[in-house]
Amino acid sequence: MKSRLAPIWPPIVVGVLFMALWEGMVRLLDVKEFLLPKPSSIVQAVGDQWTPLRIAGWETGKTAVVGLLIGVIAGALLALVVSRFGWLRGSVTPLAVALNATPIIALAPIFNAWFGITDFRSNAAVVIVVVFFPVFINTGKGLSEVEPNQIELMRSLAASETTVLRMVRIPNALPFFLTSLRLAAPLSVIAAIVAEYFGGPQNRLGPFITQNASFSRYANAWAAIVVASAIGLALFAASALVEKLAMPWKRPESITA
Amino acid sequence: MKMSDSAIVATGIGKTFNGNTDNAVVALDGIDLTVEPGEFVSLIGPSGCGKSTMLRVFGDLISPTEGTVEVFGKSAAQARLDRDYGMAFQKAGLFDWRKVSANIELPLELAGWSKDRRSYRSAEMLSLVKLQEFADHYPWQLSGGMQQRVAIARALSFEPKLLLMDEPFGALDEMTREHMQVELLRIYEQLGTTVVFVTHSIPEAAFLSDRVVVLSPRPGRIHSIIDVDLGKRDENTRESAEFFAMTTEVREALRSVEAMS
Ligand SMILES: Nc1ncnc2c1ncn2[C@@H]1O[C@H](COP(=O)(O)OP(=O)(O)O)[C@@H](O)[C@H]1O
Ligand SMILES: [Mg+2]
């Protein structure tokens, strides 16, 4: 069978061209480092700051992954409970959709008050909440949006609601769930870093960025952003792989980023 | 009322959707129909005249607001719990995540058959619908006509006493459709089930049925029942004078339905 993922070369070529253009423009127009450092300076900063960046990246990555896992599991489980008990669906789901439209990230300072300003849990809590809603809403959609004829078929075969959930709704929701996972994975890194801007332990990417920026060491701040992007991409790639492995029945071209 | 040996005895069926509201719809009214075991009965009529509703009432997927349905001498609800029904719809409705064989085995799983018995039966059904080599394919790898054949194999896998079909060939092109009709008759004769078949195609109803029930709309009532006797049917039947006469009779019944509404 053909590879299920799009070829990897075109985006890399475009990326390299973009970097070259960036480097060229900054040199040509003599842009100040504090406005926009050259890619070469950022690469050098990654090298110079490797030890603190590695530690900060590891810690922020842990916050993102722990929050991602808890948020995803909680979102999927609650979606299951809500779909099993119809009377919850009409009340809980619209509420979740409304909450999902609010800037949840603004809760960060409040979690600092709850868990303590230097506690890693206040950051993880932001990640959990940010990840939870898209997973809950999408999984719930997949559990409820089953072809009516398929439900009728199951009923005509005297299947119980629990059997329908197990044999039809859950497999039907799997693509929805995995899509939400793929969206939530990079979101978890964003949420972790923004939460870290507001508080939490100091040896993280968020404080690394704010501190270096306040001392005008912009190349260092950008270096941290590069590390954060790498973590986000790694999580995205991992969830795309899970998506591919978990659904061998999928039509190849239907999995796209 | 005597306990009957009939496949279906529907007495005074009425179905009103959204009763007691402003948008109440009387979908069925005063339906009396008896279907004998082994009979092939088609329901035909203009769109919205209540064909699907009638089929769902027979299958205990919705309950009538008036009247009773008896299926093989018991209530429709009991017949459903006894797994007397096989169903097929216009959309094949195969489960994407199940291979073709596993789709066919779904009713058998629900009925608690052992794995060996299930795979033996799905292989049998696959050869019946002439798709042996597709057992391990996923539904998306099959054409619409092949998917519909799998859906029919699924509906028949557990040898239900009564097959309820709602425009199962409605989405197929004309040639595939005619081919599927011949296939369905072959399987039907081989298994000796009873079939209630909803269609809006006049030649389809005439070709397949022992009786064609013509419905009139708003409210859905039985306008007339046409007996068909074309004997053993094959592709040549479609070009015979008898077939032409039958389609004409069904067409005229439908015209008088149209004229009424
Ligand atoms: N669940 C429902 N709620 C309200 N009205 C319905 C429902 N199902 C069918 N109807 C109405 O009942 C009538 C008969 O529908 P249906 O049995 O689907 O017709 P057909 O299958 O002959 O096209 C139509 O007017 C339709 O709008
Ligand atoms: Mg219909």
Coordinates of C-alpha atoms and ligand atoms in Angstrom, one line a residue:
Chain A
M1 CA 0.0 0.0 0.0
K2 CA 1.1 3.5 -0.7
S3 CA 2.5 5.8 2.1
R4 CA -0.4 7.2 4.0
L5 CA 1.3 10.5 4.8
A6 CA 1.9 13.3 2.4
P7 CA 5.5 13.5 1.0
I8 CA 7.8 15.3 3.5
W9 CA 10.1 17.1 1.1
P10 CA 7.9 20.0 -0.2
P11 CA 7.4 21.6 3.2
I12 CA 11.1 21.2 4.1
V13 CA 12.2 22.9 0.8
V14 CA 9.8 25.7 1.3
G15 CA 10.9 26.1 5.0
V16 CA 14.6 26.3 4.0
L17 CA 13.8 28.8 1.3
F18 CA 11.9 30.9 3.8
M19 CA 14.8 30.8 6.2
A20 CA 17.2 31.9 3.5
L21 CA 14.9 34.7 2.5
W22 CA 14.5 35.8 6.2
E23 CA 18.3 35.7 6.7
G24 CA 18.8 37.7 3.5
M25 CA 16.2 40.3 4.2
V26 CA 17.4 40.9 7.8
R27 CA 21.0 41.4 6.5
L28 CA 20.0 43.5 3.5
L29 CA 17.7 45.8 5.4
D30 CA 19.9 45.8 8.5
V31 CA 17.0 45.0 10.8
K32 CA 17.9 45.4 14.5
E33 CA 18.4 42.2 16.4
F34 CA 15.7 43.1 19.0
L35 CA 13.1 43.4 16.3
L36 CA 14.0 40.2 14.4
P37 CA 17.2 38.2 14.9
K38 CA 18.7 36.4 11.9
P39 CA 18.1 32.6 11.7
S40 CA 21.8 32.1 12.0
S41 CA 21.9 34.0 15.3
I42 CA 19.0 32.0 16.6
V43 CA 20.7 28.7 15.6
Q44 CA 23.8 30.0 17.4
A45 CA 21.8 30.9 20.5
V46 CA 20.3 27.3 20.5
G47 CA 23.9 26.0 20.7
D48 CA 25.1 28.5 23.3
Q49 CA 22.1 28.0 25.6
W50 CA 21.7 24.3 25.0
T51 CA 22.0 23.2 28.6
P52 CA 19.3 25.5 30.1
L53 CA 17.2 25.1 27.0
R54 CA 17.3 21.3 27.2
I55 CA 16.3 21.4 30.9
A56 CA 13.5 24.0 30.3
G57 CA 12.3 22.1 27.2
W58 CA 12.1 18.9 29.1
E59 CA 10.2 20.4 32.0
T60 CA 7.8 22.3 29.7
G61 CA 7.4 19.2 27.6
K62 CA 6.5 17.2 30.7
T63 CA 3.8 19.7 31.7
A64 CA 2.4 19.7 28.1
V65 CA 2.4 15.9 27.9
V66 CA 0.9 15.3 31.4
G67 CA -1.8 17.9 30.8
L68 CA -2.4 16.5 27.3
L69 CA -2.9 13.0 28.6
I70 CA -5.1 13.9 31.5
G71 CA -7.2 16.4 29.4
V72 CA -7.6 13.9 26.5
I73 CA -8.6 11.0 28.8
A74 CA -11.0 13.2 30.8
G75 CA -12.6 14.6 27.6
A76 CA -13.1 11.2 26.0
L77 CA -14.5 9.7 29.2
L78 CA -16.9 12.5 29.9
A79 CA -18.1 12.3 26.2
L80 CA -18.8 8.6 26.7
V81 CA -20.8 9.2 29.9
V82 CA -22.8 12.0 28.3
S83 CA -23.6 9.9 25.2
R84 CA -24.7 7.0 27.4
F85 CA -27.1 9.2 29.3
G86 CA -29.2 11.1 26.8
W87 CA -30.6 13.5 29.4
L88 CA -27.1 14.9 29.9
R89 CA -26.5 15.5 26.3
G90 CA -28.9 18.4 25.9
S91 CA -27.4 20.3 28.9
V92 CA -23.7 19.5 29.1
T93 CA -22.7 19.6 25.4
P94 CA -24.0 23.1 24.6
L95 CA -22.4 24.3 27.8
A96 CA -19.1 22.8 26.7
V97 CA -19.4 24.4 23.3
A98 CA -20.0 27.8 24.9
L99 CA -17.0 27.3 27.3
N100 CA -14.8 26.2 24.5
A101 CA -15.5 29.6 22.8
T102 CA -14.2 31.5 25.9
P103 CA -10.5 32.4 26.3
I104 CA -9.8 29.6 28.7
I105 CA -6.1 30.5 28.8
A106 CA -7.1 33.5 30.8
L107 CA -7.7 31.1 33.7
A108 CA -3.9 30.8 34.2
P109 CA -3.6 33.4 37.0
I110 CA -6.6 31.8 38.8
F111 CA -5.0 28.4 38.8
N112 CA -1.9 30.0 40.2
A113 CA -4.1 31.1 43.1
W114 CA -5.5 27.6 43.5
F115 CA -2.3 25.5 43.3
G116 CA 0.4 28.1 44.2
I117 CA 2.3 30.4 42.0
T118 CA 5.4 28.2 41.8
D119 CA 3.5 24.9 41.5
F120 CA 3.8 23.0 38.2
R121 CA 0.1 21.9 38.7
S122 CA -1.1 25.4 38.0
N123 CA 0.5 25.1 34.5
A124 CA -0.7 21.6 33.9
A125 CA -4.2 22.6 34.9
V126 CA -4.3 25.2 32.1
V127 CA -3.2 22.5 29.6
I128 CA -5.8 20.1 30.8
V129 CA -8.6 22.6 30.5
V130 CA -7.4 23.8 27.0
V131 CA -7.1 20.2 25.7
F132 CA -10.3 18.9 27.4
F133 CA -12.9 20.9 25.4
P134 CA -12.0 20.1 21.8
V135 CA -11.6 16.4 22.7
F136 CA -14.9 16.3 24.6
I137 CA -16.8 18.1 21.9
N138 CA -15.3 16.2 18.9
T139 CA -15.6 12.8 20.6
G140 CA -19.1 13.6 21.6
K141 CA -19.9 14.4 18.0
G142 CA -18.5 11.1 16.8
L143 CA -20.5 9.2 19.4
S144 CA -23.8 10.8 18.4
E145 CA -23.4 11.3 14.7
V146 CA -24.0 7.7 13.6
E147 CA -26.0 7.0 10.5
P148 CA -29.6 6.6 11.6
N149 CA -29.9 3.5 9.5
Q150 CA -27.0 1.9 11.4
I151 CA -28.8 2.5 14.7
E152 CA -32.0 1.1 13.2
L153 CA -30.2 -2.0 12.0
M154 CA -28.8 -2.6 15.5
R155 CA -32.2 -2.1 17.0
S156 CA -33.8 -4.5 14.5
L157 CA -31.2 -7.0 15.8
A158 CA -32.3 -6.5 19.4
A159 CA -29.0 -4.9 20.4
S160 CA -29.0 -3.0 23.7
E161 CA -27.9 0.6 24.1
T162 CA -24.7 -0.6 25.7
T163 CA -24.0 -2.9 22.8
V164 CA -24.7 -0.1 20.3
L165 CA -22.3 2.1 22.2
R166 CA -19.6 -0.6 22.2
M167 CA -20.0 -1.9 18.6
V168 CA -21.1 1.3 16.8
R169 CA -20.7 4.6 18.6
I170 CA -17.2 4.1 20.0
P171 CA -15.7 2.9 16.7
N172 CA -17.6 5.6 14.9
A173 CA -16.1 8.2 17.3
L174 CA -12.6 7.0 16.9
P175 CA -11.7 9.2 13.9
F176 CA -13.3 12.2 15.5
F177 CA -11.3 11.5 18.7
L178 CA -8.0 11.0 16.9
T179 CA -8.5 14.2 14.9
S180 CA -9.1 16.1 18.1
L181 CA -6.0 14.5 19.6
R182 CA -4.0 15.7 16.6
L183 CA -5.3 19.3 17.2
A184 CA -4.8 19.1 20.9
A185 CA -1.2 17.9 20.9
P186 CA 0.4 21.2 19.6
L187 CA -2.2 23.2 21.6
S188 CA -0.9 21.6 24.8
V189 CA 2.6 23.1 24.2
I190 CA 1.1 26.6 23.5
A191 CA -1.0 26.3 26.6
A192 CA 1.9 25.2 28.8
I193 CA 4.1 28.1 27.7
V194 CA 1.4 30.8 28.0
A195 CA 0.6 29.4 31.5
E196 CA 4.3 29.6 32.4
Y197 CA 4.3 33.3 31.5
F198 CA 1.9 33.8 34.4
G199 CA 3.7 31.7 37.0
G200 CA 4.9 28.3 37.9
P201 CA 8.4 26.9 38.4
Q202 CA 11.2 29.0 36.9
N203 CA 13.3 26.5 34.9
R204 CA 10.7 26.4 32.1
L205 CA 10.6 27.7 28.5
G206 CA 8.0 30.4 29.4
P207 CA 10.1 32.1 32.1
F208 CA 13.2 31.5 29.8
I209 CA 11.5 33.5 27.1
T210 CA 10.2 36.4 29.3
Q211 CA 13.6 36.7 31.2
N212 CA 15.7 36.8 28.0
A213 CA 13.3 39.2 26.3
S214 CA 13.4 41.6 29.3
F215 CA 17.3 41.6 29.1
S216 CA 17.0 42.2 25.3
R217 CA 18.6 38.9 24.5
Y218 CA 16.1 38.3 21.7
A219 CA 18.1 35.6 20.0
N220 CA 17.9 33.5 23.2
A221 CA 14.1 34.1 23.4
W222 CA 13.8 32.9 19.8
A223 CA 15.9 29.9 20.5
A224 CA 13.4 28.9 23.2
I225 CA 10.6 29.3 20.7
V226 CA 12.5 27.0 18.3
V227 CA 12.7 24.4 21.1
A228 CA 9.0 24.8 21.9
S229 CA 8.1 24.4 18.2
A230 CA 10.2 21.2 18.0
I231 CA 8.2 19.8 21.0
G232 CA 4.9 20.8 19.4
L233 CA 5.9 19.1 16.1
A234 CA 7.0 16.0 17.9
L235 CA 3.7 15.7 19.7
F236 CA 1.8 16.4 16.5
A237 CA 3.8 13.7 14.7
A238 CA 3.3 11.2 17.5
S239 CA -0.5 11.8 17.5
A240 CA -0.6 11.6 13.7
L241 CA 1.2 8.2 14.0
V242 CA -1.3 7.0 16.6
E243 CA -4.1 8.1 14.2
K244 CA -2.5 6.1 11.4
L245 CA -2.0 3.0 13.4
A246 CA -5.3 3.0 15.2
M247 CA -7.4 3.0 12.0
P248 CA -6.1 0.5 9.6
W249 CA -9.5 0.6 7.9
K250 CA -9.2 4.2 6.8
R251 CA -9.1 5.1 3.1
P252 CA -5.5 6.2 2.7
E253 CA -6.0 9.7 1.3
S254 CA -8.5 10.6 4.1
I255 CA -5.8 11.1 6.6
T256 CA -4.3 14.6 6.1
A257 CA -2.9 17.2 8.4
Chain B
M1 CA -58.6 -13.1 17.3
K2 CA -57.1 -16.4 16.1
M3 CA -53.4 -17.0 16.3
S4 CA -52.3 -16.9 12.7
D5 CA -49.6 -18.7 10.7
S6 CA -49.2 -15.6 8.5
A7 CA -45.9 -13.7 8.4
I8 CA -47.5 -10.4 9.0
V9 CA -51.0 -9.5 10.1
A10 CA -51.4 -5.7 10.3
T11 CA -54.8 -4.6 11.5
G12 CA -56.1 -1.0 11.4
I13 CA -52.6 0.5 11.5
G14 CA -52.5 4.3 11.9
K15 CA -49.4 6.4 12.6
T16 CA -49.5 10.1 13.4
F17 CA -46.2 11.9 13.9
N18 CA -46.1 14.9 16.3
G19 CA -49.7 14.2 17.4
N20 CA -51.5 17.0 19.4
T21 CA -49.2 19.6 17.9
D22 CA -49.6 22.1 15.0
N23 CA -47.4 20.0 12.7
A24 CA -49.1 16.7 13.2
V25 CA -48.6 14.4 10.2
V26 CA -50.9 11.5 9.6
A27 CA -48.4 9.2 7.9
L28 CA -50.6 6.0 7.9
D29 CA -54.3 5.5 8.3
G30 CA -56.4 2.3 8.5
I31 CA -53.8 -0.1 7.0
D32 CA -54.9 -3.7 6.9
L33 CA -52.4 -6.1 5.3
T34 CA -51.6 -9.7 5.6
V35 CA -48.4 -11.2 4.2
E36 CA -48.0 -15.0 3.9
P37 CA -44.8 -16.9 4.7
G38 CA -42.6 -17.0 1.6
E39 CA -44.4 -14.1 -0.1
F40 CA -42.6 -11.3 -1.8
V41 CA -44.6 -8.1 -1.3
S42 CA -43.7 -4.6 -2.6
L43 CA -44.9 -1.3 -1.3
I44 CA -45.0 1.4 -3.9
G45 CA -46.4 4.9 -3.9
P46 CA -45.4 8.6 -4.3
S47 CA -42.7 10.0 -2.1
G48 CA -43.9 10.7 1.4
C49 CA -46.9 8.4 1.2
G50 CA -45.7 6.4 4.2
K51 CA -43.8 3.4 2.7
S52 CA -40.9 3.7 5.1
T53 CA -43.1 4.4 8.0
M54 CA -45.1 1.2 7.3
L55 CA -41.9 -0.9 7.0
R56 CA -40.6 0.6 10.4
V57 CA -43.9 -0.2 12.0
F58 CA -43.7 -3.8 10.8
G59 CA -40.1 -4.0 12.1
D60 CA -41.0 -2.5 15.5
L61 CA -38.6 0.4 15.0
I62 CA -41.5 2.8 15.6
S63 CA -44.8 1.9 17.2
P64 CA -48.2 2.6 15.5
T65 CA -50.5 5.1 17.1
E66 CA -53.4 2.8 16.2
G67 CA -53.9 -0.8 15.4
T68 CA -51.8 -3.9 15.9
V69 CA -49.1 -5.8 14.1
E70 CA -48.6 -9.5 14.5
V71 CA -45.5 -11.2 13.1
F72 CA -45.5 -15.0 13.0
G73 CA -48.3 -15.0 15.5
K74 CA -46.5 -12.8 18.1
S75 CA -46.2 -9.1 18.7
A76 CA -43.7 -7.1 16.4
A77 CA -41.8 -6.3 19.6
Q78 CA -41.4 -9.9 20.4
A79 CA -40.4 -10.8 16.8
R80 CA -37.7 -8.1 17.0
L81 CA -36.4 -9.5 20.3
D82 CA -36.4 -13.0 18.7
R83 CA -34.3 -11.6 15.8
D84 CA -36.9 -12.5 13.2
Y85 CA -36.0 -9.5 11.1
G86 CA -33.3 -8.9 8.5
M87 CA -33.2 -5.3 7.4
A88 CA -31.6 -3.5 4.4
F89 CA -31.8 0.2 3.5
Q90 CA -31.0 2.5 0.6
K91 CA -27.6 3.3 2.1
A92 CA -25.7 0.0 2.5
G93 CA -24.8 1.2 6.0
L94 CA -21.8 -1.0 6.3
F95 CA -19.5 -0.4 9.3
D96 CA -16.3 1.2 8.0
W97 CA -14.1 -0.4 10.6
R98 CA -15.2 -3.9 9.9
K99 CA -13.9 -6.0 7.0
V100 CA -16.6 -7.3 4.6
S101 CA -16.7 -10.7 6.4
A102 CA -17.0 -9.0 9.8
N103 CA -19.8 -6.9 8.6
I104 CA -21.7 -10.0 7.5
E105 CA -21.0 -11.6 10.8
L106 CA -22.3 -8.7 12.9
P107 CA -25.8 -10.2 13.4
L108 CA -24.2 -13.5 14.2
E109 CA -22.0 -11.9 16.9
L110 CA -25.1 -10.3 18.4
A111 CA -26.8 -13.7 18.4
G112 CA -23.9 -15.2 20.2
W113 CA -22.6 -17.6 17.5
S114 CA -19.1 -19.1 18.0
K115 CA -16.3 -17.7 15.9
D116 CA -16.0 -20.9 13.8
R117 CA -19.6 -21.0 13.0
R118 CA -19.6 -17.3 12.1
S119 CA -16.7 -17.5 9.7
Y120 CA -18.2 -20.6 8.1
R121 CA -21.5 -18.8 7.6
S122 CA -19.9 -15.5 6.3
A123 CA -18.0 -17.5 3.7
E124 CA -21.2 -19.2 2.6
M125 CA -23.0 -15.8 2.4
L126 CA -20.1 -14.3 0.5
S127 CA -20.3 -17.0 -2.2
L128 CA -24.1 -16.5 -2.3
V129 CA -23.6 -12.9 -3.2
K130 CA -20.6 -13.8 -5.3
L131 CA -18.0 -11.8 -3.4
Q132 CA -15.8 -14.6 -2.1
E133 CA -12.6 -12.8 -2.9
F134 CA -13.6 -9.7 -1.0
A135 CA -13.9 -11.2 2.5
D136 CA -10.9 -9.3 3.8
H137 CA -11.6 -5.9 2.1
Y138 CA -12.8 -2.9 3.9
P139 CA -16.1 -1.3 2.7
W140 CA -14.5 1.7 1.1
Q141 CA -12.7 -0.7 -1.3
L142 CA -16.0 -1.9 -2.7
S143 CA -18.3 -0.3 -5.4
G144 CA -21.8 0.8 -4.4
G145 CA -23.4 -2.3 -5.9
M146 CA -20.9 -4.6 -4.1
Q147 CA -21.6 -2.8 -0.8
Q148 CA -25.3 -3.3 -1.2
R149 CA -24.7 -7.0 -1.9
V150 CA -22.7 -7.2 1.4
A151 CA -25.6 -5.4 3.2
I152 CA -28.0 -8.0 1.8
A153 CA -25.7 -10.8 2.8
R154 CA -25.6 -9.3 6.3
A155 CA -29.4 -9.0 6.5
L156 CA -29.7 -12.7 5.5
S157 CA -26.7 -14.2 7.3
F158 CA -28.7 -15.4 10.3
E159 CA -31.6 -16.6 8.1
P160 CA -34.2 -14.2 9.5
K161 CA -37.8 -15.2 8.8
L162 CA -38.7 -11.8 7.5
L163 CA -36.6 -9.5 5.3
L164 CA -37.6 -5.8 5.4
M165 CA -36.0 -3.7 2.6
D166 CA -36.4 0.0 2.1
E167 CA -35.4 1.0 -1.4
P168 CA -32.2 -1.1 -1.2
F169 CA -31.4 -0.6 -4.8
G170 CA -32.5 3.1 -5.0
A171 CA -28.9 4.5 -5.2
L172 CA -27.7 2.1 -7.9
D173 CA -27.4 2.7 -11.6
E174 CA -30.0 1.0 -13.8
M175 CA -27.9 -1.9 -15.0
T176 CA -26.5 -2.8 -11.6
R177 CA -30.0 -2.5 -10.2
E178 CA -31.5 -5.0 -12.7
H179 CA -28.6 -7.3 -12.0
M180 CA -29.2 -7.0 -8.2
Q181 CA -32.9 -7.7 -8.7
V182 CA -32.1 -11.1 -10.3
E183 CA -29.6 -11.8 -7.6
L184 CA -32.1 -11.0 -4.8
L185 CA -34.7 -13.3 -6.4
R186 CA -32.2 -16.1 -6.7
I187 CA -31.2 -15.8 -3.0
Y188 CA -34.9 -15.4 -1.9
E189 CA -35.8 -18.5 -3.7
Q190 CA -32.9 -20.4 -2.3
L191 CA -33.6 -19.4 1.3
G192 CA -37.3 -19.2 1.2
T193 CA -37.7 -16.1 3.3
T194 CA -40.6 -13.6 3.3
V195 CA -39.8 -10.2 1.9
V196 CA -41.5 -6.8 2.3
F197 CA -39.8 -4.5 -0.2
V198 CA -40.2 -0.7 -0.5
T199 CA -39.5 0.8 -3.9
H200 CA -40.6 3.7 -6.1
S201 CA -39.7 1.9 -9.3
I202 CA -42.6 0.4 -11.2
P203 CA -40.6 -2.2 -13.1
E204 CA -38.8 -3.2 -10.0
A205 CA -42.0 -3.8 -8.1
A206 CA -43.5 -5.7 -11.0
F207 CA -40.4 -7.8 -11.6
L208 CA -39.8 -8.9 -8.0
S209 CA -43.2 -9.2 -6.4
D210 CA -45.9 -11.7 -5.8
R211 CA -48.1 -8.8 -4.8
V212 CA -47.7 -5.0 -5.2
V213 CA -49.3 -2.8 -2.6
V214 CA -50.0 0.6 -4.0
L215 CA -50.3 3.4 -1.4
S216 CA -51.9 6.8 -1.7
P217 CA -50.6 9.8 0.3
R218 CA -51.8 12.1 3.0
P219 CA -52.9 10.1 4.9
G220 CA -51.0 7.0 3.7
R221 CA -53.7 4.4 2.8
I222 CA -53.7 1.2 0.7
H223 CA -55.1 2.2 -2.7
S224 CA -55.0 -1.2 -4.3
I225 CA -53.2 -4.5 -4.2
I226 CA -52.0 -6.0 -7.5
D227 CA -51.3 -9.7 -7.9
V228 CA -48.4 -10.5 -10.1
D229 CA -47.6 -13.9 -11.6
L230 CA -44.7 -13.8 -13.9
G231 CA -43.5 -17.3 -13.0
K232 CA -39.8 -17.9 -13.0
R233 CA -38.1 -14.6 -13.8
D234 CA -34.9 -13.9 -15.6
E235 CA -33.5 -11.1 -17.8
N236 CA -35.8 -12.1 -20.6
T237 CA -38.8 -11.6 -18.4
R238 CA -38.3 -7.8 -18.7
E239 CA -39.0 -7.9 -22.4
S240 CA -42.0 -10.1 -22.2
A241 CA -45.6 -9.1 -22.9
E242 CA -46.7 -10.3 -19.5
F243 CA -44.2 -8.0 -17.8
F244 CA -45.3 -5.1 -19.9
A245 CA -48.9 -5.8 -18.9
M246 CA -47.9 -5.9 -15.2
T247 CA -46.0 -2.6 -15.3
T248 CA -48.9 -1.0 -17.1
E249 CA -51.3 -2.1 -14.4
V250 CA -49.1 -0.8 -11.6
R251 CA -48.5 2.4 -13.5
E252 CA -52.2 3.0 -14.0
A253 CA -52.9 2.4 -10.3
L254 CA -50.2 5.0 -9.5
R255 CA -51.7 7.4 -12.0
S256 CA -55.1 7.2 -10.3
V257 CA -53.3 7.8 -7.0
E258 CA -51.7 10.9 -8.4
A259 CA -55.1 12.0 -9.8
M260 CA -56.7 11.7 -6.4
S261 CA -54.1 13.9 -4.6
Ligands
LIG1 N1 -39.9 10.9 12.4 C1 -40.9 11.6 11.7 N2 -41.4 12.7 12.3 C2 -42.3 13.4 11.6 N3 -42.8 13.1 10.4 C3 -42.3 12.0 9.8 C4 -41.3 11.2 10.4 N4 -41.1 10.2 9.6 C5 -41.8 10.4 8.5 N5 -42.6 11.5 8.6 C6 -43.6 12.0 7.7 O1 -44.5 10.9 7.4 C7 -44.8 10.9 6.0 C8 -44.5 9.6 5.4 O2 -43.0 9.4 5.4 P1 -42.3 8.2 4.8 O3 -42.9 6.9 5.5 O4 -40.8 8.4 5.0 O5 -42.7 8.2 3.3 P2 -42.1 7.4 2.1 O6 -41.1 6.4 2.6 O7 -43.2 6.8 1.4 O8 -41.4 8.4 1.2 C9 -44.1 12.1 5.4 O9 -45.0 13.2 5.3 C10 -43.0 12.4 6.4 O10 -42.6 13.7 6.3
MG2 MG -39.0 6.2 2.3

